[in-house]
mmCIF file with all atom_site columns, C-alpha atoms in Angstrom:
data_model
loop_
_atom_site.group_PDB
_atom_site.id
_atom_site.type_symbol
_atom_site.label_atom_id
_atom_site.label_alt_id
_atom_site.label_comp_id
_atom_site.label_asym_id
_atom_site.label_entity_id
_atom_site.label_seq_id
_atom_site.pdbx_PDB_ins_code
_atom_site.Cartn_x
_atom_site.Cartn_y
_atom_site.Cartn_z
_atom_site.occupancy
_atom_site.B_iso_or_equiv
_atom_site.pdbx_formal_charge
_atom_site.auth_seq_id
_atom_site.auth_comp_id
_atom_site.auth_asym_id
_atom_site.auth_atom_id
_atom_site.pdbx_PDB_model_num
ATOM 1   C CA . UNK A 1 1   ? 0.000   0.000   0.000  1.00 0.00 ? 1   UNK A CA 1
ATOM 2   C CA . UNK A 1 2   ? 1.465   3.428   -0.828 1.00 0.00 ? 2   UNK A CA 1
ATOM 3   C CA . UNK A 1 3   ? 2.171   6.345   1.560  1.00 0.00 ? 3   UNK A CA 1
ATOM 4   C CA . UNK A 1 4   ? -0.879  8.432   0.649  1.00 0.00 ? 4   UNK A CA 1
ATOM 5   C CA . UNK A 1 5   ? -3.044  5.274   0.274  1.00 0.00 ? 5   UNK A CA 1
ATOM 6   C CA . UNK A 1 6   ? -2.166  4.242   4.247  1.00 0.00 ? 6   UNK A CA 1
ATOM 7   C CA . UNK A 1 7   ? -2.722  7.841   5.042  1.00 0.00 ? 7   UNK A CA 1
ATOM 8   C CA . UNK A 1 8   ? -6.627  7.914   3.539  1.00 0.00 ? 8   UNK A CA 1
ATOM 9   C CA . UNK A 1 9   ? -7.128  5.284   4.858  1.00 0.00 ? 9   UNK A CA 1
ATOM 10  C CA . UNK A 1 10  ? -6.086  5.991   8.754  1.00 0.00 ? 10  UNK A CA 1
ATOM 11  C CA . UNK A 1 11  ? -8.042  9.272   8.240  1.00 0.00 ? 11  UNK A CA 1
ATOM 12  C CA . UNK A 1 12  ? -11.160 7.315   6.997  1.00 0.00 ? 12  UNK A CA 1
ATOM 13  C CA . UNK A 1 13  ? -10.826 5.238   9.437  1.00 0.00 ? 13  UNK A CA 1
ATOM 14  C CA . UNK A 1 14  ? -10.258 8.337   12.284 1.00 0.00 ? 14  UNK A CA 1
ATOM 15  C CA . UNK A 1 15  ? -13.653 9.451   11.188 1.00 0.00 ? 15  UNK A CA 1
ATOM 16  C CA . UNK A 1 16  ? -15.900 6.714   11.055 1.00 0.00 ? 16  UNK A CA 1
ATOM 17  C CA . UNK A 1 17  ? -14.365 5.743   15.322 1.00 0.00 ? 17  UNK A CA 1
ATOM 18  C CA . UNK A 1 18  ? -15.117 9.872   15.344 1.00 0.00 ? 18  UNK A CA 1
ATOM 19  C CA . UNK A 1 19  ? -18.656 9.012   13.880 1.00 0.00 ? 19  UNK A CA 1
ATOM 20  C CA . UNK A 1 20  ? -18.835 5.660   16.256 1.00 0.00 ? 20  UNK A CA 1
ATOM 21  C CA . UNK A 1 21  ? -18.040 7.207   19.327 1.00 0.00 ? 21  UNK A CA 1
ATOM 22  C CA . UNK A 1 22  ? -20.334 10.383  18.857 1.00 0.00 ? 22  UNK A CA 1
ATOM 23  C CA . UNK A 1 23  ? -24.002 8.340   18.672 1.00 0.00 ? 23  UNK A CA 1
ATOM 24  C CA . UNK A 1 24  ? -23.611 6.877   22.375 1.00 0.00 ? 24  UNK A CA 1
ATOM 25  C CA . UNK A 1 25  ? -23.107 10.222  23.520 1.00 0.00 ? 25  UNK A CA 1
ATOM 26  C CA . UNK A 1 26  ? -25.434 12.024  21.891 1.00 0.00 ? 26  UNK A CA 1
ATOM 27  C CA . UNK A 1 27  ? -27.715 8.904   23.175 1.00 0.00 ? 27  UNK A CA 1
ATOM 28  C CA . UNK A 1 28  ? -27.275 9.754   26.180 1.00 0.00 ? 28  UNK A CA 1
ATOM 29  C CA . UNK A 1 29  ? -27.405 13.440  26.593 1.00 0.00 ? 29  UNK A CA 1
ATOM 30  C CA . UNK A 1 30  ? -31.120 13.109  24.967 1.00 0.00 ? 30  UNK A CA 1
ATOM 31  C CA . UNK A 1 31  ? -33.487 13.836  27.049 1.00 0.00 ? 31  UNK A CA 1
ATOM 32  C CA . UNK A 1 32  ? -35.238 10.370  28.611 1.00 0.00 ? 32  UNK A CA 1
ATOM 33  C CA . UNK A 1 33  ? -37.708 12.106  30.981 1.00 0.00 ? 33  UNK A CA 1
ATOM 34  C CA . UNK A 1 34  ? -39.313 15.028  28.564 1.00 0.00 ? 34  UNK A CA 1
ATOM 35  C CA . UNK A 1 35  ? -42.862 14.943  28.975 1.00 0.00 ? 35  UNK A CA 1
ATOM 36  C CA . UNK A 1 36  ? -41.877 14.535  32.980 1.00 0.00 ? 36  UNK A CA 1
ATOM 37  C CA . UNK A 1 37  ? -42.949 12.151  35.680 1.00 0.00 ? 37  UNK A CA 1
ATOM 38  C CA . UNK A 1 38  ? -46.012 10.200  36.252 1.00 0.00 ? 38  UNK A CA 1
ATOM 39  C CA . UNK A 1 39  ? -46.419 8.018   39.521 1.00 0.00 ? 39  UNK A CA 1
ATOM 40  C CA . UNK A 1 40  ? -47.471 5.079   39.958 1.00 0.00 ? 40  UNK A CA 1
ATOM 41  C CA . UNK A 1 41  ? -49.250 3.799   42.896 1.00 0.00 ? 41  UNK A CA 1
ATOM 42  C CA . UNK A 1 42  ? -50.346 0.332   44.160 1.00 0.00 ? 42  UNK A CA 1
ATOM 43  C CA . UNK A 1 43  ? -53.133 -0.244  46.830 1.00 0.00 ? 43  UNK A CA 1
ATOM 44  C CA . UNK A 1 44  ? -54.524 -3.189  49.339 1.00 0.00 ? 44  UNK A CA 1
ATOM 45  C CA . UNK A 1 45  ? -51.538 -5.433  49.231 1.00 0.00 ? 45  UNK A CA 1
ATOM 46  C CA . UNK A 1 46  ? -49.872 -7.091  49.013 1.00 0.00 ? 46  UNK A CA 1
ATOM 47  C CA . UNK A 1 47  ? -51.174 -10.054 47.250 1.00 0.00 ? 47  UNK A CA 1
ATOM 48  C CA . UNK A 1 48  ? -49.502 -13.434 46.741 1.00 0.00 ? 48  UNK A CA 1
ATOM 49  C CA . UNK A 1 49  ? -49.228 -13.634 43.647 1.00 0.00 ? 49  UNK A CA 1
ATOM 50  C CA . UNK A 1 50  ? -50.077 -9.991  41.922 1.00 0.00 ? 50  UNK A CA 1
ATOM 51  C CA . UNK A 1 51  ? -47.973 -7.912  43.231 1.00 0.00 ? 51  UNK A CA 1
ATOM 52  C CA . UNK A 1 52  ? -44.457 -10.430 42.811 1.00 0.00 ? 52  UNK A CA 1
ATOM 53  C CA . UNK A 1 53  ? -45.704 -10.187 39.248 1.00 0.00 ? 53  UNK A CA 1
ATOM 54  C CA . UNK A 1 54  ? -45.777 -6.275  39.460 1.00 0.00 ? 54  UNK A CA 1
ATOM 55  C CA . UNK A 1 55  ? -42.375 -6.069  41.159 1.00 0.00 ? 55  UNK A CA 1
ATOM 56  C CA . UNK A 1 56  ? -40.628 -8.445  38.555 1.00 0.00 ? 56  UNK A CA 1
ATOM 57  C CA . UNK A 1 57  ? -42.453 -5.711  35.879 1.00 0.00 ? 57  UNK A CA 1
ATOM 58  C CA . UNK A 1 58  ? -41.081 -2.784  37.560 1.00 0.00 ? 58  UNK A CA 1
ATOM 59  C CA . UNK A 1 59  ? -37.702 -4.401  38.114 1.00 0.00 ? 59  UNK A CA 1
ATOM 60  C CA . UNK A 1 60  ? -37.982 -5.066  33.833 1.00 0.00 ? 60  UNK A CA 1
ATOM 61  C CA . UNK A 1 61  ? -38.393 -2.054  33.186 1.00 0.00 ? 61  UNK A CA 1
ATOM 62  C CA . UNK A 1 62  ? -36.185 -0.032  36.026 1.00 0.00 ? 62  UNK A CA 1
ATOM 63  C CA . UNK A 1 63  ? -39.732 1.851   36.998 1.00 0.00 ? 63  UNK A CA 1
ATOM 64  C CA . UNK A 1 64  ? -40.548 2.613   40.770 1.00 0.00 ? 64  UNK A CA 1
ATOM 65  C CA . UNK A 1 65  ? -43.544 2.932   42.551 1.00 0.00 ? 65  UNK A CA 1
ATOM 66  C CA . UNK A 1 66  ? -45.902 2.897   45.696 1.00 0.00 ? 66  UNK A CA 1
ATOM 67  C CA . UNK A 1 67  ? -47.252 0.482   47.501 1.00 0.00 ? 67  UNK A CA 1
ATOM 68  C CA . UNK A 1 68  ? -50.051 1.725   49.635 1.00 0.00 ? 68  UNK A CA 1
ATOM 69  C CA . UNK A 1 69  ? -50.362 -1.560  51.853 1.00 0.00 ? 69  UNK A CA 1
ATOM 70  C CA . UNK A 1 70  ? -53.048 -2.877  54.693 1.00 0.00 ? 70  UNK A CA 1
ATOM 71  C CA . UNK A 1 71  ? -51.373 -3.706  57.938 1.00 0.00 ? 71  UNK A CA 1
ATOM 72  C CA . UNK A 1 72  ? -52.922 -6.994  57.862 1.00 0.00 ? 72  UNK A CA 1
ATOM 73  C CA . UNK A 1 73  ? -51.855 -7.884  54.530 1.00 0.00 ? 73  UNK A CA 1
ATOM 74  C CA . UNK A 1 74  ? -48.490 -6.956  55.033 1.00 0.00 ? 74  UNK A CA 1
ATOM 75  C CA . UNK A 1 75  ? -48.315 -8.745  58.366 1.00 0.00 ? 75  UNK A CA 1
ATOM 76  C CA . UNK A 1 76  ? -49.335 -11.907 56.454 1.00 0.00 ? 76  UNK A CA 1
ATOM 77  C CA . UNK A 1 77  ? -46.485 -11.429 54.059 1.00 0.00 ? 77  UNK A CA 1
ATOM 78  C CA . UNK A 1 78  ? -43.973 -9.084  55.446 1.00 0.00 ? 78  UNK A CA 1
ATOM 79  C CA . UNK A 1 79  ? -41.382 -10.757 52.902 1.00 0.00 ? 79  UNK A CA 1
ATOM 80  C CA . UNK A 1 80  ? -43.298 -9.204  49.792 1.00 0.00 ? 80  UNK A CA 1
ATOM 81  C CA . UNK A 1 81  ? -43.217 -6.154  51.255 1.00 0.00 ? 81  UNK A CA 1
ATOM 82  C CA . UNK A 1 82  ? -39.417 -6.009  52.312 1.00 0.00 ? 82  UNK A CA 1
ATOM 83  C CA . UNK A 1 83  ? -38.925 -6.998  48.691 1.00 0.00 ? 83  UNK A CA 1
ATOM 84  C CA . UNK A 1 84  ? -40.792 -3.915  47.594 1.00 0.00 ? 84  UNK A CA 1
ATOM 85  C CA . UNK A 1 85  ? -38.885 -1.122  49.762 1.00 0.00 ? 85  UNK A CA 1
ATOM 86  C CA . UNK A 1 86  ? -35.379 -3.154  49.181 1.00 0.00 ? 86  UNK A CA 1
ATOM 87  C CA . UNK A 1 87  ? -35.964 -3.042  45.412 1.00 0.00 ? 87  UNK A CA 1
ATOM 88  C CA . UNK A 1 88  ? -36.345 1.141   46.320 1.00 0.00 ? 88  UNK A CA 1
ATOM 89  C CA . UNK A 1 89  ? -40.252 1.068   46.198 1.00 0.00 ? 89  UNK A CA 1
ATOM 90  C CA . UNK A 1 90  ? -42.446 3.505   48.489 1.00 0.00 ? 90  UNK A CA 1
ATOM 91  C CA . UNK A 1 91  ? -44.225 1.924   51.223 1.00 0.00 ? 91  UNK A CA 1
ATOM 92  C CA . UNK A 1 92  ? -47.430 4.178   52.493 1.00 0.00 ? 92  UNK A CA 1
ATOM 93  C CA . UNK A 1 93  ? -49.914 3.166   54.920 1.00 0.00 ? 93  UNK A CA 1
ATOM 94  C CA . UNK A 1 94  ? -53.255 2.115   53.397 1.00 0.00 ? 94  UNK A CA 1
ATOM 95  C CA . UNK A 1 95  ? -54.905 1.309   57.388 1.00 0.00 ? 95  UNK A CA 1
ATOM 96  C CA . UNK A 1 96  ? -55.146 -2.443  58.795 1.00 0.00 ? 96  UNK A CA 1
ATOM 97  C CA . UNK A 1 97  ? -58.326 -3.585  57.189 1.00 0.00 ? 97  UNK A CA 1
ATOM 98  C CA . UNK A 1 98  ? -59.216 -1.049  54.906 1.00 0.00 ? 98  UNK A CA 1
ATOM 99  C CA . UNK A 1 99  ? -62.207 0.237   56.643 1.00 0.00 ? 99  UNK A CA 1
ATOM 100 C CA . UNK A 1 100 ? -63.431 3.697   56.026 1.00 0.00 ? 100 UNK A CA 1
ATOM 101 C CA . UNK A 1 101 ? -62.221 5.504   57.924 1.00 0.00 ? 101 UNK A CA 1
ATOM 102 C CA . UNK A 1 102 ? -64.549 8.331   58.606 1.00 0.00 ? 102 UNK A CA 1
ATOM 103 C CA . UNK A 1 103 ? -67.124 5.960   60.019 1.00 0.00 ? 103 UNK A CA 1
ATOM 104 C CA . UNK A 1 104 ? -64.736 5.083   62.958 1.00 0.00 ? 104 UNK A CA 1
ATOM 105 C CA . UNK A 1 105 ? -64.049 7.140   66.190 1.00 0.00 ? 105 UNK A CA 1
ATOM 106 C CA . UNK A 1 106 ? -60.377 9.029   66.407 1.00 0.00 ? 106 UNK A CA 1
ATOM 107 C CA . UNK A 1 107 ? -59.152 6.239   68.519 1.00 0.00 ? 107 UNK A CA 1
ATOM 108 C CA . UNK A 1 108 ? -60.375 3.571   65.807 1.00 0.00 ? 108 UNK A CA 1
ATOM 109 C CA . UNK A 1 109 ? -58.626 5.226   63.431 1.00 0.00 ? 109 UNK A CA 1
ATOM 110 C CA . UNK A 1 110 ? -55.257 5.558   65.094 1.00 0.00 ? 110 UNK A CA 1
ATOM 111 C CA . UNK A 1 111 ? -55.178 2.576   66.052 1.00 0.00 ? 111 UNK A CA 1
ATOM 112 C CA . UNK A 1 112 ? -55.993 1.468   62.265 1.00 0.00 ? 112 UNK A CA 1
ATOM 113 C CA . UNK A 1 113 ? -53.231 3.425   61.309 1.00 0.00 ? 113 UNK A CA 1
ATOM 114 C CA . UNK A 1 114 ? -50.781 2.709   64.172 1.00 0.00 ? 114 UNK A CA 1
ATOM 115 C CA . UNK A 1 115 ? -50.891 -0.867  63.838 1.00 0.00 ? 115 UNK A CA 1
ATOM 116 C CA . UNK A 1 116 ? -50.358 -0.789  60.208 1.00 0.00 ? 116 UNK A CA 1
ATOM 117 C CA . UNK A 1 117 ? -46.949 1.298   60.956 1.00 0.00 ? 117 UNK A CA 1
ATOM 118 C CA . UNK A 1 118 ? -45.733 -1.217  63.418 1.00 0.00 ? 118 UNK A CA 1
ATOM 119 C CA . UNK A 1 119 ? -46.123 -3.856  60.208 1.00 0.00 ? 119 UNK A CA 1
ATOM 120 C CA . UNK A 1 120 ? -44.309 -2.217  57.978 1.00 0.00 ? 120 UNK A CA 1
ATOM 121 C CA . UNK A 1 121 ? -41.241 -1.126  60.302 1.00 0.00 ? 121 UNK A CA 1
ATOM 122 C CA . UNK A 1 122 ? -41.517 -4.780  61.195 1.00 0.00 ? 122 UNK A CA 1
ATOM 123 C CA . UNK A 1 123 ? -41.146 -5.479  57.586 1.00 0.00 ? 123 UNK A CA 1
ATOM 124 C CA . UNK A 1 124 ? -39.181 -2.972  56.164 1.00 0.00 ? 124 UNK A CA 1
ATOM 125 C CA . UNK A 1 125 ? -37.132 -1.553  59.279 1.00 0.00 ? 125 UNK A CA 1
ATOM 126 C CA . UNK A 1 126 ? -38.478 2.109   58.608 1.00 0.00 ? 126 UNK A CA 1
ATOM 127 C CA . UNK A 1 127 ? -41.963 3.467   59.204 1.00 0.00 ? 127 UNK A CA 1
ATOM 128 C CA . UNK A 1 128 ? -43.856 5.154   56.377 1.00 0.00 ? 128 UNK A CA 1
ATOM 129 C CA . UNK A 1 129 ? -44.870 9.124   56.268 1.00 0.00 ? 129 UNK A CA 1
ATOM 130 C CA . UNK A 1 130 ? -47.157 8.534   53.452 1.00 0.00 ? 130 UNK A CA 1
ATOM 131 C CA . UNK A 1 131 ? -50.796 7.025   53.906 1.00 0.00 ? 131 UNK A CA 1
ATOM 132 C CA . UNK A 1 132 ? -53.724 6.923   51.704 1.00 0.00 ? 132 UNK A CA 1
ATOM 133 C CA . UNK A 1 133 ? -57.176 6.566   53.142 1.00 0.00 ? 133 UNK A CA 1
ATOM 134 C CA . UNK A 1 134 ? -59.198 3.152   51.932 1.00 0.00 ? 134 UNK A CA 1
ATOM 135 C CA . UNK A 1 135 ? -62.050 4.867   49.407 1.00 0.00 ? 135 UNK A CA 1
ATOM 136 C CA . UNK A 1 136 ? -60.109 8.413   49.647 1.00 0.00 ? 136 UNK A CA 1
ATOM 137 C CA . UNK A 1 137 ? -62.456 9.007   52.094 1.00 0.00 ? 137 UNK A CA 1
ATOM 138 C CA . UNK A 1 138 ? -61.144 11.450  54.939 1.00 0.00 ? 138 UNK A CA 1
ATOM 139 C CA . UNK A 1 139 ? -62.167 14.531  56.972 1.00 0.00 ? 139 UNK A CA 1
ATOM 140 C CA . UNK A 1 140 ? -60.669 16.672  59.698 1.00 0.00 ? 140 UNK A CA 1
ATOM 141 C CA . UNK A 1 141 ? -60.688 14.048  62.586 1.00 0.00 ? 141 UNK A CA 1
ATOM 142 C CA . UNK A 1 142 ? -59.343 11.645  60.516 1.00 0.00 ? 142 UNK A CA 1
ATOM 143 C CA . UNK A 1 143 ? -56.230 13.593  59.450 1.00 0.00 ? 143 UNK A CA 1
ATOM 144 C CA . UNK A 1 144 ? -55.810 14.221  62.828 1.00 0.00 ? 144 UNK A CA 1
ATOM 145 C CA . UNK A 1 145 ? -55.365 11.115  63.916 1.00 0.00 ? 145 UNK A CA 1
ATOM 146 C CA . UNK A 1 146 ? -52.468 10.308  61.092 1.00 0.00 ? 146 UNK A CA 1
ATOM 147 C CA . UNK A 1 147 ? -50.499 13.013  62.662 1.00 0.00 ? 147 UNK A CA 1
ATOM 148 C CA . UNK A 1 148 ? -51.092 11.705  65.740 1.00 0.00 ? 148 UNK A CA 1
ATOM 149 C CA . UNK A 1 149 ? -49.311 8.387   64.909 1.00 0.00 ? 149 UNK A CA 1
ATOM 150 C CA . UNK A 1 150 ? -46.571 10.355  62.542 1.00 0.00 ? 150 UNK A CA 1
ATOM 151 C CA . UNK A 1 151 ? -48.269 10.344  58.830 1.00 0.00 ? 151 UNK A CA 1
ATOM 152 C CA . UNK A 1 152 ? -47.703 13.909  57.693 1.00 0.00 ? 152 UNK A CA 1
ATOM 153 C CA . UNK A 1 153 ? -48.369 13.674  53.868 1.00 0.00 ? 153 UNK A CA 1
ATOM 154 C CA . UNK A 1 154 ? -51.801 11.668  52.642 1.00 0.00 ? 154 UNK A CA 1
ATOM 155 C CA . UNK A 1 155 ? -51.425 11.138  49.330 1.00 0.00 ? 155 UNK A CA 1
ATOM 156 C CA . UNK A 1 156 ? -54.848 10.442  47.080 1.00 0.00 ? 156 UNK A CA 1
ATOM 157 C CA . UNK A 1 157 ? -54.963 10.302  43.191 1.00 0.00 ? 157 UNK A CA 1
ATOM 158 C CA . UNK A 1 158 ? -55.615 12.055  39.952 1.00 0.00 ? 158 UNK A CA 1
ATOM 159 C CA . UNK A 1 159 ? -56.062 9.068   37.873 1.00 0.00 ? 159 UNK A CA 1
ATOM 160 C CA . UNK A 1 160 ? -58.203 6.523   38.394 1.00 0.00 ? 160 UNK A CA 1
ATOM 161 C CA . UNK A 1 161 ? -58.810 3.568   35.644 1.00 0.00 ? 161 UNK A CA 1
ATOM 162 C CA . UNK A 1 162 ? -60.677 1.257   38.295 1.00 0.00 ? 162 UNK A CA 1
ATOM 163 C CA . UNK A 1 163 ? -58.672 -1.687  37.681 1.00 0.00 ? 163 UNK A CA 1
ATOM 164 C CA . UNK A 1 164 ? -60.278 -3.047  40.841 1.00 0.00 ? 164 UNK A CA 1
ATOM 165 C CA . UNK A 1 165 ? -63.561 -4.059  38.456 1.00 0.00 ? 165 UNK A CA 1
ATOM 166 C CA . UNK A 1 166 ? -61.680 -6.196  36.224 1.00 0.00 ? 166 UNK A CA 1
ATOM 167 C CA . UNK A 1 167 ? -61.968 -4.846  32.985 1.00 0.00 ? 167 UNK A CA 1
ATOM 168 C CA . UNK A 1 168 ? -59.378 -6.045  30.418 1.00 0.00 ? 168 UNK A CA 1
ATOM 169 C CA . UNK A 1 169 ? -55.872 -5.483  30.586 1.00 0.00 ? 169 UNK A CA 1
ATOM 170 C CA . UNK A 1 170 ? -56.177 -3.553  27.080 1.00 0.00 ? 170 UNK A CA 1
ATOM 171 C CA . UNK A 1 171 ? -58.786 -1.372  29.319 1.00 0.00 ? 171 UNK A CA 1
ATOM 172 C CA . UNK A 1 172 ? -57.102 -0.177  31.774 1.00 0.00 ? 172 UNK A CA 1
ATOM 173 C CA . UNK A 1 173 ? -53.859 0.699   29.788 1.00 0.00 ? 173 UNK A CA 1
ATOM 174 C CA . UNK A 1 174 ? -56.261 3.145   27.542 1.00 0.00 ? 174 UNK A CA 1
ATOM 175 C CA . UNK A 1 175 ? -57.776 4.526   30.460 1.00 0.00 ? 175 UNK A CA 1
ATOM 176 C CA . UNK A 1 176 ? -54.286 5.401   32.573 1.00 0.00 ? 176 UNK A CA 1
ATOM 177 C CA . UNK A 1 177 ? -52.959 6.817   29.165 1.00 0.00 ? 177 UNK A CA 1
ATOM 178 C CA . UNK A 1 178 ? -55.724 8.784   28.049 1.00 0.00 ? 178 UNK A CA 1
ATOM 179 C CA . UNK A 1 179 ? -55.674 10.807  31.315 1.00 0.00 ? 179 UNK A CA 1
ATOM 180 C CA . UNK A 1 180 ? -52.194 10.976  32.441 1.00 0.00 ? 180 UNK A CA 1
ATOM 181 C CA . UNK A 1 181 ? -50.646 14.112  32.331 1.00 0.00 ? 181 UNK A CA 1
ATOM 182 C CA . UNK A 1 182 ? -47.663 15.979  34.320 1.00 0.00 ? 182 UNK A CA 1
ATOM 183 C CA . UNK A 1 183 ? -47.329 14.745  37.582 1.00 0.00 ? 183 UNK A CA 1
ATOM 184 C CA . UNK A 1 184 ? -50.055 12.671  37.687 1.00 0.00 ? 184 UNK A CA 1
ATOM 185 C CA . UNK A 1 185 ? -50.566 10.224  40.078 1.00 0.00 ? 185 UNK A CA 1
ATOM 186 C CA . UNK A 1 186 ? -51.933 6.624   38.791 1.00 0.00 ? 186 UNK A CA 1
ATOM 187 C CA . UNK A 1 187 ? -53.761 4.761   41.179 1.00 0.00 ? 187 UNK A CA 1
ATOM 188 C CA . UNK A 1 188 ? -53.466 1.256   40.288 1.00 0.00 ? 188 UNK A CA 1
ATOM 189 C CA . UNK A 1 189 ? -54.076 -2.023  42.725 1.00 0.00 ? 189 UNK A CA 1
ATOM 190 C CA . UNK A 1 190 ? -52.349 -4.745  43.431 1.00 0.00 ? 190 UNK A CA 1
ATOM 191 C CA . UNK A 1 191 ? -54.543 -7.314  45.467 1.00 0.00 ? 191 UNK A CA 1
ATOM 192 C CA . UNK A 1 192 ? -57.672 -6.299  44.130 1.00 0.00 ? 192 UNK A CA 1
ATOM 193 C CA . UNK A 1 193 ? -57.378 -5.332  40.229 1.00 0.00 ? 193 UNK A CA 1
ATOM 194 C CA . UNK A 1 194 ? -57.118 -9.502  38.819 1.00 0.00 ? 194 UNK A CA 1
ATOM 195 C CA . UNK A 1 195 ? -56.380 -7.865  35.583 1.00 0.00 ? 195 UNK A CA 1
ATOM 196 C CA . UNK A 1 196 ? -53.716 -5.359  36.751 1.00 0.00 ? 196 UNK A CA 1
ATOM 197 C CA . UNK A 1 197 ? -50.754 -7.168  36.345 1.00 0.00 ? 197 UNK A CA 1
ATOM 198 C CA . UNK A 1 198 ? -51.141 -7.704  32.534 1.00 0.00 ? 198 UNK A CA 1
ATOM 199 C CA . UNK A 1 199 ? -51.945 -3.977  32.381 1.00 0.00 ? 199 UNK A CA 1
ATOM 200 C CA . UNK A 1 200 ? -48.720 -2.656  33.574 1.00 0.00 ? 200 UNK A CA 1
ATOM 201 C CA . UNK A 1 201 ? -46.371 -3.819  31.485 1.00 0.00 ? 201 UNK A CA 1
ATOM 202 C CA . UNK A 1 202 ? -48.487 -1.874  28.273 1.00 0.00 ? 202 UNK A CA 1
ATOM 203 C CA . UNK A 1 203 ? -49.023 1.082   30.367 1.00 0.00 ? 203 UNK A CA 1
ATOM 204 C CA . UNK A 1 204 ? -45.144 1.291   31.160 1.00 0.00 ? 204 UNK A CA 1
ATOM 205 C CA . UNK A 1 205 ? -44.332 1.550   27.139 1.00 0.00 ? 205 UNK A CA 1
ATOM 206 C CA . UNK A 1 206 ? -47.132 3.819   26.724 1.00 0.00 ? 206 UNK A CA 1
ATOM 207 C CA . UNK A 1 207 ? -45.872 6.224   29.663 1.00 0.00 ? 207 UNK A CA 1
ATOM 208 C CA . UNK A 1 208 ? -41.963 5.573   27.952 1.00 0.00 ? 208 UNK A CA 1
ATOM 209 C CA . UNK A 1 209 ? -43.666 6.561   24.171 1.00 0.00 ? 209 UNK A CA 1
ATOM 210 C CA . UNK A 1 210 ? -44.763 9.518   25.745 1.00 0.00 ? 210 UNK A CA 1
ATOM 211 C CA . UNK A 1 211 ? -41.947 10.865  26.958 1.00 0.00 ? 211 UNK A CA 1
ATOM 212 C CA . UNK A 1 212 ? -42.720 10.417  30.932 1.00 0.00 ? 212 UNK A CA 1
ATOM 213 C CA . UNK A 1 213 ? -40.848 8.391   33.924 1.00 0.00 ? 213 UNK A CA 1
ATOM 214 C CA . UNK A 1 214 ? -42.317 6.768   36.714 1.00 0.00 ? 214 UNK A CA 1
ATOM 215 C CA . UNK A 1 215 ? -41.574 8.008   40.321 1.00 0.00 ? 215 UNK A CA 1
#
């Protein structure tokens, strides 16, 4: 090969490794959360089955969420539950039976929501700040008596596909995407929605073909 031949070629080659190198980069400086962040929320679990199913999903797709649990739930299977916060999931308090809660004395209700605490420290070694009333119902008393037993920040919904009916996977993926917006929060459920599981994996690619992240 001739002098200028070698010397093409090694510039040729300089550029296309130039060329190579660039796309990565560029890659990875675009912008992955654009449309902004969506979250997703799971209530009255955990479940046996459901919500392992929903944590091997999340764990897919590197997505987090909430799990808005029942005290008694999670004291029948504290090891789903220290799954979820080790795997960097939100655990909120969701009360121990899921009664509503504005039918109940302020005693009642502390107690409802102290009990469901002590399950999830037992579980996860931390107690929650977050709750979320069963049926978003709530009123003065009751908020009282979350700060009363340390919940500072109830946290409802915006979104609300009622996967907890059963309507088809297909169903509740339209619903959550036609509604979604900025900062949304998704209220999804994990021990009572049978069809919930098959959902989330379609409303994860909608929510990434969108532009938004989970939080």
């Amino acid at each position: 090969m001739s002098p200028t031949l070698q010397r093409w070629t090694a510039s040729v080659t300089g550029a296309l490794l130039l060329v190579l190198q660039a796309v990565p980069a560029q890659a990875a400086s675009a912008p992955q959360c654009a449309a902004g962040y969506v979250r997703l929320t799971f209530d009255d679990g955990p479940h046996r089955t459901a919500t392992p199913d929903i944590l091997d999903t999340l764990a897919d797709r590197g997505a987090e969420a909430t799990f808005f649990v029942t005290g008694q739930m999670t004291a029948a299977r504290p090891d789903i539950v220290r799954r979820a916060s080790k795997e960097g999931h939100r655990i909120g308090n969701h009360s121990w039976s899921h009664p509503e809660l504005t039918t109940l004395d302020r005693a009642q209700v502390a107690s409802q929501l102290r009990r469901t605490n002590e399950a999830i420290e037992q579980a996860t070694g931390s107690v929650p700040g977050e709750w979320r009333p069963p049926y978003g119902a709530t009123n003065d008393l009751v908020q009282a008596a979350a700060r009363e037993v340390g919940l500072d920040s109830m946290v409802l919904w915006t979104v609300d596909p009622r996967d907890w009916a059963d309507p088809p996977a297909t169903t509740i993926r339209d619903r959550v995407l036609q509604q979604v917006r900025p900062g949304s929060i998704v209220l999804l459920h994990d021990a009572t929605g049978q069809n919930t599981p098959a959902a989330l994996p379609m409303i994860l690619d909608g929510l990434a073909e969108r532009g938004y992240c989970t939080q």
